[in-house]
PDB file of C-alpha atoms in Angstrom:
ATOM      1  CA  UNK A   1      85.240  87.011  57.528  1.00  0.00           C
ATOM      2  CA  UNK A   2      86.376  82.811  57.703  1.00  0.00           C
ATOM      3  CA  UNK A   3      89.461  82.787  57.034  1.00  0.00           C
ATOM      4  CA  UNK A   4      91.158  80.815  54.394  1.00  0.00           C
ATOM      5  CA  UNK A   5      92.455  77.435  54.714  1.00  0.00           C
ATOM      6  CA  UNK A   6      94.329  74.658  52.112  1.00  0.00           C
ATOM      7  CA  UNK A   7      93.690  75.495  48.464  1.00  0.00           C
ATOM      8  CA  UNK A   8      91.919  77.961  49.669  1.00  0.00           C
ATOM      9  CA  UNK A   9      88.739  76.619  50.967  1.00  0.00           C
ATOM     10  CA  UNK A  10      86.987  78.730  53.727  1.00  0.00           C
ATOM     11  CA  UNK A  11      86.263  76.873  56.835  1.00  0.00           C
ATOM     12  CA  UNK A  12      83.199  77.522  57.288  1.00  0.00           C
ATOM     13  CA  UNK A  13      82.132  80.415  58.873  1.00  0.00           C
ATOM     14  CA  UNK A  14      78.473  80.680  61.548  1.00  0.00           C
ATOM     15  CA  UNK A  15      76.271  81.290  58.083  1.00  0.00           C
ATOM     16  CA  UNK A  16      75.668  81.683  55.042  1.00  0.00           C
ATOM     17  CA  UNK A  17      74.131  84.383  52.366  1.00  0.00           C
ATOM     18  CA  UNK A  18      72.390  83.560  49.807  1.00  0.00           C
ATOM     19  CA  UNK A  19      70.848  84.731  46.862  1.00  0.00           C
ATOM     20  CA  UNK A  20      67.809  85.019  47.079  1.00  0.00           C
ATOM     21  CA  UNK A  21      65.689  86.740  43.220  1.00  0.00           C
ATOM     22  CA  UNK A  22      61.644  86.559  42.862  1.00  0.00           C
ATOM     23  CA  UNK A  23      59.639  87.159  40.077  1.00  0.00           C
ATOM     24  CA  UNK A  24      56.668  88.739  40.481  1.00  0.00           C
ATOM     25  CA  UNK A  25      54.243  88.130  37.191  1.00  0.00           C
ATOM     26  CA  UNK A  26      52.279  91.140  37.467  1.00  0.00           C
ATOM     27  CA  UNK A  27      51.610  90.094  33.459  1.00  0.00           C
ATOM     28  CA  UNK A  28      49.897  87.883  34.522  1.00  0.00           C
ATOM     29  CA  UNK A  29      48.263  88.335  38.053  1.00  0.00           C
ATOM     30  CA  UNK A  30      48.007  92.074  38.951  1.00  0.00           C
ATOM     31  CA  UNK A  31      47.479  91.003  42.778  1.00  0.00           C
ATOM     32  CA  UNK A  32      50.974  90.681  43.087  1.00  0.00           C
ATOM     33  CA  UNK A  33      50.208  86.287  44.288  1.00  0.00           C
ATOM     34  CA  UNK A  34      52.272  85.102  40.908  1.00  0.00           C
ATOM     35  CA  UNK A  35      55.560  84.529  41.706  1.00  0.00           C
ATOM     36  CA  UNK A  36      58.385  82.640  41.436  1.00  0.00           C
ATOM     37  CA  UNK A  37      61.877  82.774  43.847  1.00  0.00           C
ATOM     38  CA  UNK A  38      64.910  80.901  43.317  1.00  0.00           C
ATOM     39  CA  UNK A  39      68.650  80.712  45.214  1.00  0.00           C
ATOM     40  CA  UNK A  40      70.739  81.517  42.941  1.00  0.00           C
ATOM     41  CA  UNK A  41      74.146  81.131  45.308  1.00  0.00           C
ATOM     42  CA  UNK A  42      75.161  80.464  48.518  1.00  0.00           C
ATOM     43  CA  UNK A  43      78.173  82.287  49.656  1.00  0.00           C
ATOM     44  CA  UNK A  44      80.771  82.229  53.202  1.00  0.00           C
ATOM     45  CA  UNK A  45      81.428  85.816  52.561  1.00  0.00           C
ATOM     46  CA  UNK A  46      78.824  88.567  52.621  1.00  0.00           C
ATOM     47  CA  UNK A  47      80.545  90.745  49.500  1.00  0.00           C
ATOM     48  CA  UNK A  48      81.091  87.837  47.556  1.00  0.00           C
ATOM     49  CA  UNK A  49      77.003  87.436  47.941  1.00  0.00           C
ATOM     50  CA  UNK A  50      76.464  90.908  47.330  1.00  0.00           C
ATOM     51  CA  UNK A  51      78.726  91.397  44.809  1.00  0.00           C
ATOM     52  CA  UNK A  52      77.192  88.396  42.769  1.00  0.00           C
ATOM     53  CA  UNK A  53      73.650  89.920  43.247  1.00  0.00           C
ATOM     54  CA  UNK A  54      74.960  93.150  41.687  1.00  0.00           C
ATOM     55  CA  UNK A  55      75.037  91.049  38.797  1.00  0.00           C
ATOM     56  CA  UNK A  56      72.565  88.020  39.007  1.00  0.00           C
ATOM     57  CA  UNK A  57      70.217  89.220  36.175  1.00  0.00           C
ATOM     58  CA  UNK A  58      73.126  88.728  33.522  1.00  0.00           C
ATOM     59  CA  UNK A  59      74.552  85.286  35.056  1.00  0.00           C
ATOM     60  CA  UNK A  60      71.128  84.708  34.184  1.00  0.00           C
ATOM     61  CA  UNK A  61      71.247  85.639  30.807  1.00  0.00           C
ATOM     62  CA  UNK A  62      69.398  88.431  30.546  1.00  0.00           C
ATOM     63  CA  UNK A  63      70.446  92.216  29.776  1.00  0.00           C
ATOM     64  CA  UNK A  64      69.697  95.874  30.247  1.00  0.00           C
ATOM     65  CA  UNK A  65      67.451  96.317  26.921  1.00  0.00           C
ATOM     66  CA  UNK A  66      65.579  92.820  28.372  1.00  0.00           C
ATOM     67  CA  UNK A  67      64.200  95.656  31.023  1.00  0.00           C
ATOM     68  CA  UNK A  68      62.138  99.249  30.906  1.00  0.00           C
ATOM     69  CA  UNK A  69      63.519 100.057  34.453  1.00  0.00           C
ATOM     70  CA  UNK A  70      66.942  98.162  36.320  1.00  0.00           C
ATOM     71  CA  UNK A  71      68.215  99.498  39.143  1.00  0.00           C
ATOM     72  CA  UNK A  72      70.832  99.040  42.156  1.00  0.00           C
ATOM     73  CA  UNK A  73      70.768 100.224  45.583  1.00  0.00           C
ATOM     74  CA  UNK A  74      74.214 101.291  45.737  1.00  0.00           C
ATOM     75  CA  UNK A  75      73.847 103.301  42.067  1.00  0.00           C
ATOM     76  CA  UNK A  76      71.026 105.010  44.371  1.00  0.00           C
ATOM     77  CA  UNK A  77      71.419 108.415  46.322  1.00  0.00           C
ATOM     78  CA  UNK A  78      69.862 106.244  49.655  1.00  0.00           C
ATOM     79  CA  UNK A  79      66.850 108.870  49.798  1.00  0.00           C
ATOM     80  CA  UNK A  80      65.300 108.276  45.905  1.00  0.00           C
ATOM     81  CA  UNK A  81      65.423 104.259  46.634  1.00  0.00           C
ATOM     82  CA  UNK A  82      61.855 102.675  47.323  1.00  0.00           C
ATOM     83  CA  UNK A  83      62.680  98.906  46.993  1.00  0.00           C
ATOM     84  CA  UNK A  84      63.170  98.313  50.632  1.00  0.00           C
ATOM     85  CA  UNK A  85      66.552  98.215  52.891  1.00  0.00           C
ATOM     86  CA  UNK A  86      66.953  93.838  51.928  1.00  0.00           C
ATOM     87  CA  UNK A  87      66.485  94.884  47.331  1.00  0.00           C
ATOM     88  CA  UNK A  88      69.353  94.987  46.342  1.00  0.00           C
ATOM     89  CA  UNK A  89      69.004  95.144  42.912  1.00  0.00           C
ATOM     90  CA  UNK A  90      65.441  96.246  41.064  1.00  0.00           C
ATOM     91  CA  UNK A  91      64.025  95.734  37.817  1.00  0.00           C
ATOM     92  CA  UNK A  92      60.997  95.413  35.951  1.00  0.00           C
ATOM     93  CA  UNK A  93      60.124  93.505  32.241  1.00  0.00           C
ATOM     94  CA  UNK A  94      57.956  96.298  29.929  1.00  0.00           C
ATOM     95  CA  UNK A  95      55.276  93.361  30.611  1.00  0.00           C
ATOM     96  CA  UNK A  96      55.410  94.138  34.434  1.00  0.00           C
ATOM     97  CA  UNK A  97      57.187  91.495  35.437  1.00  0.00           C
ATOM     98  CA  UNK A  98      59.310  92.766  38.479  1.00  0.00           C
ATOM     99  CA  UNK A  99      62.851  91.637  39.325  1.00  0.00           C
ATOM    100  CA  UNK A 100      64.498  91.027  42.588  1.00  0.00           C
ATOM    101  CA  UNK A 101      67.858  90.258  43.689  1.00  0.00           C
ATOM    102  CA  UNK A 102      68.151  90.451  47.528  1.00  0.00           C
ATOM    103  CA  UNK A 103      70.432  88.194  49.772  1.00  0.00           C
ATOM    104  CA  UNK A 104      69.082  85.900  52.485  1.00  0.00           C
ATOM    105  CA  UNK A 105      71.213  85.591  55.437  1.00  0.00           C
ATOM    106  CA  UNK A 106      71.084  82.368  56.995  1.00  0.00           C
ATOM    107  CA  UNK A 107      73.041  79.944  60.009  1.00  0.00           C
ATOM    108  CA  UNK A 108      75.190  77.264  58.253  1.00  0.00           C
ATOM    109  CA  UNK A 109      74.013  74.697  59.873  1.00  0.00           C
ATOM    110  CA  UNK A 110      75.658  71.926  58.064  1.00  0.00           C
ATOM    111  CA  UNK A 111      78.649  73.455  58.271  1.00  0.00           C
ATOM    112  CA  UNK A 112      79.071  73.797  54.402  1.00  0.00           C
ATOM    113  CA  UNK A 113      82.719  75.699  53.810  1.00  0.00           C
ATOM    114  CA  UNK A 114      83.343  78.310  50.953  1.00  0.00           C
ATOM    115  CA  UNK A 115      85.874  78.560  47.822  1.00  0.00           C
ATOM    116  CA  UNK A 116      88.618  81.087  47.564  1.00  0.00           C
ATOM    117  CA  UNK A 117      85.633  83.405  46.236  1.00  0.00           C
ATOM    118  CA  UNK A 118      83.751  82.390  49.200  1.00  0.00           C
ATOM    119  CA  UNK A 119      81.134  80.741  47.289  1.00  0.00           C
ATOM    120  CA  UNK A 120      79.746  77.030  47.877  1.00  0.00           C
ATOM    121  CA  UNK A 121      80.612  74.709  45.456  1.00  0.00           C
ATOM    122  CA  UNK A 122      78.797  71.722  43.945  1.00  0.00           C
ATOM    123  CA  UNK A 123      75.062  72.142  43.166  1.00  0.00           C
ATOM    124  CA  UNK A 124      72.976  72.527  46.120  1.00  0.00           C
ATOM    125  CA  UNK A 125      69.397  71.966  46.726  1.00  0.00           C
ATOM    126  CA  UNK A 126      67.018  74.188  48.759  1.00  0.00           C
ATOM    127  CA  UNK A 127      64.263  74.367  51.623  1.00  0.00           C
ATOM    128  CA  UNK A 128      62.081  76.987  50.995  1.00  0.00           C
ATOM    129  CA  UNK A 129      59.344  78.381  53.352  1.00  0.00           C
ATOM    130  CA  UNK A 130      56.414  80.700  52.094  1.00  0.00           C
ATOM    131  CA  UNK A 131      54.007  82.573  54.245  1.00  0.00           C
ATOM    132  CA  UNK A 132      51.554  83.773  52.842  1.00  0.00           C
ATOM    133  CA  UNK A 133      48.809  85.723  55.336  1.00  0.00           C
ATOM    134  CA  UNK A 134      45.385  85.384  53.685  1.00  0.00           C
ATOM    135  CA  UNK A 135      44.053  87.930  56.771  1.00  0.00           C
ATOM    136  CA  UNK A 136      45.471  90.507  56.209  1.00  0.00           C
ATOM    137  CA  UNK A 137      45.113  90.323  52.199  1.00  0.00           C
ATOM    138  CA  UNK A 138      43.283  88.332  50.891  1.00  0.00           C
ATOM    139  CA  UNK A 139      44.883  87.615  46.543  1.00  0.00           C
ATOM    140  CA  UNK A 140      48.040  86.526  48.948  1.00  0.00           C
ATOM    141  CA  UNK A 141      49.718  89.361  47.354  1.00  0.00           C
ATOM    142  CA  UNK A 142      51.521  89.362  50.614  1.00  0.00           C
ATOM    143  CA  UNK A 143      53.802  87.438  50.531  1.00  0.00           C
ATOM    144  CA  UNK A 144      57.334  85.381  52.157  1.00  0.00           C
ATOM    145  CA  UNK A 145      59.916  83.922  50.699  1.00  0.00           C
ATOM    146  CA  UNK A 146      62.876  82.464  52.992  1.00  0.00           C
ATOM    147  CA  UNK A 147      65.732  79.488  53.366  1.00  0.00           C
ATOM    148  CA  UNK A 148      65.047  77.119  55.655  1.00  0.00           C
ATOM    149  CA  UNK A 149      68.261  75.140  54.458  1.00  0.00           C
ATOM    150  CA  UNK A 150      70.971  73.810  52.692  1.00  0.00           C
ATOM    151  CA  UNK A 151      71.461  70.564  51.338  1.00  0.00           C
ATOM    152  CA  UNK A 152      74.471  69.056  48.631  1.00  0.00           C
ATOM    153  CA  UNK A 153      71.943  66.928  48.062  1.00  0.00           C
ATOM    154  CA  UNK A 154      67.804  66.210  46.547  1.00  0.00           C
ATOM    155  CA  UNK A 155      67.805  63.926  48.451  1.00  0.00           C
ATOM    156  CA  UNK A 156      68.745  64.977  51.364  1.00  0.00           C
ATOM    157  CA  UNK A 157      66.029  68.612  51.393  1.00  0.00           C
ATOM    158  CA  UNK A 158      63.224  66.474  50.753  1.00  0.00           C
ATOM    159  CA  UNK A 159      64.162  64.998  53.915  1.00  0.00           C
ATOM    160  CA  UNK A 160      64.715  67.585  55.815  1.00  0.00           C
ATOM    161  CA  UNK A 161      61.391  69.719  54.023  1.00  0.00           C
ATOM    162  CA  UNK A 162      59.018  67.393  56.004  1.00  0.00           C
ATOM    163  CA  UNK A 163      59.982  68.615  59.550  1.00  0.00           C
ATOM    164  CA  UNK A 164      60.743  71.957  58.571  1.00  0.00           C
ATOM    165  CA  UNK A 165      57.442  72.954  60.256  1.00  0.00           C
ATOM    166  CA  UNK A 166      57.952  70.604  62.908  1.00  0.00           C
ATOM    167  CA  UNK A 167      60.206  70.773  66.375  1.00  0.00           C
ATOM    168  CA  UNK A 168      59.589  69.465  69.667  1.00  0.00           C
ATOM    169  CA  UNK A 169      57.542  72.249  70.466  1.00  0.00           C
ATOM    170  CA  UNK A 170      55.269  72.421  67.512  1.00  0.00           C
ATOM    171  CA  UNK A 171      53.547  68.780  65.385  1.00  0.00           C
ATOM    172  CA  UNK A 172      50.908  68.397  62.789  1.00  0.00           C
ATOM    173  CA  UNK A 173      48.437  68.823  65.850  1.00  0.00           C
ATOM    174  CA  UNK A 174      49.292  72.212  65.962  1.00  0.00           C
ATOM    175  CA  UNK A 175      47.967  73.550  62.743  1.00  0.00           C
ATOM    176  CA  UNK A 176      44.429  73.957  61.800  1.00  0.00           C
ATOM    177  CA  UNK A 177      45.120  72.518  58.338  1.00  0.00           C
ATOM    178  CA  UNK A 178      49.176  70.415  57.508  1.00  0.00           C
ATOM    179  CA  UNK A 179      48.967  67.686  53.869  1.00  0.00           C
ATOM    180  CA  UNK A 180      51.949  66.368  53.029  1.00  0.00           C
ATOM    181  CA  UNK A 181      52.160  65.890  48.450  1.00  0.00           C
ATOM    182  CA  UNK A 182      52.859  61.766  49.502  1.00  0.00           C
ATOM    183  CA  UNK A 183      49.743  61.343  51.753  1.00  0.00           C
ATOM    184  CA  UNK A 184      47.081  63.985  49.891  1.00  0.00           C
ATOM    185  CA  UNK A 185      44.209  61.829  48.166  1.00  0.00           C
ATOM    186  CA  UNK A 186      43.773  63.185  45.098  1.00  0.00           C
ATOM    187  CA  UNK A 187      45.407  65.383  42.958  1.00  0.00           C
ATOM    188  CA  UNK A 188      47.752  67.315  44.665  1.00  0.00           C
ATOM    189  CA  UNK A 189      46.644  70.973  43.876  1.00  0.00           C
ATOM    190  CA  UNK A 190      50.627  73.468  44.641  1.00  0.00           C
ATOM    191  CA  UNK A 191      52.760  73.469  42.137  1.00  0.00           C
ATOM    192  CA  UNK A 192      55.421  69.857  42.161  1.00  0.00           C
ATOM    193  CA  UNK A 193      57.670  72.032  43.894  1.00  0.00           C
ATOM    194  CA  UNK A 194      55.460  72.522  47.523  1.00  0.00           C
ATOM    195  CA  UNK A 195      55.720  69.120  49.019  1.00  0.00           C
ATOM    196  CA  UNK A 196      54.131  70.350  52.836  1.00  0.00           C
ATOM    197  CA  UNK A 197      51.284  73.346  52.460  1.00  0.00           C
ATOM    198  CA  UNK A 198      50.066  73.966  56.790  1.00  0.00           C
ATOM    199  CA  UNK A 199      47.913  76.846  58.149  1.00  0.00           C
ATOM    200  CA  UNK A 200      48.644  78.421  61.643  1.00  0.00           C
ATOM    201  CA  UNK A 201      45.237  78.857  63.627  1.00  0.00           C
ATOM    202  CA  UNK A 202      46.070  82.462  63.645  1.00  0.00           C
ATOM    203  CA  UNK A 203      45.207  82.054  59.518  1.00  0.00           C
ATOM    204  CA  UNK A 204      48.306  81.597  58.071  1.00  0.00           C
ATOM    205  CA  UNK A 205      49.337  79.958  55.230  1.00  0.00           C
ATOM    206  CA  UNK A 206      52.735  77.943  55.328  1.00  0.00           C
ATOM    207  CA  UNK A 207      53.788  76.556  51.106  1.00  0.00           C
ATOM    208  CA  UNK A 208      57.539  74.251  52.173  1.00  0.00           C
ATOM    209  CA  UNK A 209      59.308  73.098  48.319  1.00  0.00           C
ATOM    210  CA  UNK A 210      62.917  71.990  47.358  1.00  0.00           C
ATOM    211  CA  UNK A 211      64.161  74.120  45.105  1.00  0.00           C
ATOM    212  CA  UNK A 212      67.533  73.531  42.678  1.00  0.00           C
ATOM    213  CA  UNK A 213      69.847  76.462  42.156  1.00  0.00           C
ATOM    214  CA  UNK A 214      68.461  77.173  38.502  1.00  0.00           C
ATOM    215  CA  UNK A 215      70.876  76.880  35.465  1.00  0.00           C
ATOM    216  CA  UNK A 216      73.341  80.535  34.800  1.00  0.00           C
ATOM    217  CA  UNK A 217      74.680  81.422  31.881  1.00  0.00           C
ATOM    218  CA  UNK A 218      78.328  82.716  34.481  1.00  0.00           C
ATOM    219  CA  UNK A 219      80.127  80.609  34.029  1.00  0.00           C
ATOM    220  CA  UNK A 220      79.658  79.876  30.123  1.00  0.00           C
ATOM    221  CA  UNK A 221      83.694  80.688  29.731  1.00  0.00           C
ATOM    222  CA  UNK A 222      84.277  80.425  25.441  1.00  0.00           C
ATOM    223  CA  UNK A 223      87.856  79.813  24.819  1.00  0.00           C
ATOM    224  CA  UNK A 224      87.885  82.121  21.633  1.00  0.00           C
ATOM    225  CA  UNK A 225      87.609  85.236  23.767  1.00  0.00           C
ATOM    226  CA  UNK A 226      90.356  84.408  25.545  1.00  0.00           C
ATOM    227  CA  UNK A 227      88.569  82.206  28.821  1.00  0.00           C
ATOM    228  CA  UNK A 228      86.727  84.450  29.825  1.00  0.00           C
ATOM    229  CA  UNK A 229      82.430  84.884  29.844  1.00  0.00           C
ATOM    230  CA  UNK A 230      80.953  85.951  26.810  1.00  0.00           C
ATOM    231  CA  UNK A 231      78.841  86.858  24.901  1.00  0.00           C
ATOM    232  CA  UNK A 232      78.962  83.909  22.677  1.00  0.00           C
ATOM    233  CA  UNK A 233      74.914  81.702  23.682  1.00  0.00           C
ATOM    234  CA  UNK A 234      75.361  78.705  25.151  1.00  0.00           C
ATOM    235  CA  UNK A 235      73.800  75.613  24.097  1.00  0.00           C
ATOM    236  CA  UNK A 236      72.384  75.065  28.319  1.00  0.00           C
ATOM    237  CA  UNK A 237      68.505  74.338  26.497  1.00  0.00           C
ATOM    238  CA  UNK A 238      66.234  75.233  30.356  1.00  0.00           C
ATOM    239  CA  UNK A 239      64.259  77.870  29.807  1.00  0.00           C
ATOM    240  CA  UNK A 240      66.977  80.717  31.990  1.00  0.00           C
ATOM    241  CA  UNK A 241      69.008  80.778  29.666  1.00  0.00           C
ATOM    242  CA  UNK A 242      68.199  83.314  26.987  1.00  0.00           C
ATOM    243  CA  UNK A 243      70.921  82.116  24.243  1.00  0.00           C
ATOM    244  CA  UNK A 244      71.446  79.383  22.265  1.00  0.00           C
ATOM    245  CA  UNK A 245      74.467  77.851  20.461  1.00  0.00           C
ATOM    246  CA  UNK A 246      77.498  79.252  20.431  1.00  0.00           C
ATOM    247  CA  UNK A 247      79.353  78.952  16.473  1.00  0.00           C
ATOM    248  CA  UNK A 248      83.362  78.938  17.255  1.00  0.00           C
ATOM    249  CA  UNK A 249      83.933  75.504  16.590  1.00  0.00           C
ATOM    250  CA  UNK A 250      85.664  74.475  19.921  1.00  0.00           C
ATOM    251  CA  UNK A 251      83.893  76.815  22.199  1.00  0.00           C
ATOM    252  CA  UNK A 252      83.702  75.603  25.718  1.00  0.00           C
ATOM    253  CA  UNK A 253      80.052  76.738  26.495  1.00  0.00           C
ATOM    254  CA  UNK A 254      78.724  75.169  23.450  1.00  0.00           C
ATOM    255  CA  UNK A 255      80.257  71.821  24.970  1.00  0.00           C
ATOM    256  CA  UNK A 256      78.828  72.810  28.048  1.00  0.00           C
ATOM    257  CA  UNK A 257      75.274  70.883  29.272  1.00  0.00           C
ATOM    258  CA  UNK A 258      73.382  71.126  32.351  1.00  0.00           C
TER     259      UNK A 258
END
């Protein structure tokens, strides 16, 4: 773990630990191909990342009653855990959506530093790579999304996304197909967040997207509850929040904006 420096800020560690949450929407797509992956936070401390992963769904505004199944790896017997070694939290909603929370460990290329709690401050933007091998699964249910880069600005993430699949030896011509959203003729069929889509010579499909950290409910402190995170609904209105406005006059949660 990196040592603490001035003002509690840690030195830049070799690796970053990303809390990654994936929702597989079996309610709308029985194949499991329809998924939403977000990075909920980035940490310089593995212990802090694991702690955040355990509380990740609550931080997004979910409560236990939202799920018919809610399991944590550290609370289960090792021989009874059925969700893989990397999964730390598994949940299933009544309509069939499945939630998977895990840690994605990546090199700290930009030498980002953590605060005293081991978390990288700021509103981060991520370059994500989703790989789907249609040779092994024609409907796309077998897929994997990982962090390719972490950036403090959206502009930097956009620039990096366009070269995420390329290096000194791999060029655009190395792929059977290589499409970029900005140069695509006609309607882009891969979604607003995907900037590059490529097909390897052996059939793998690669999708490069840029996503920011989604809304989190974890910091909505209410002065009427000792300044701690409370059950007061907040005013942040994006779809990631499950709560409405707190009615307490002067509540810090009510004053916050996304």
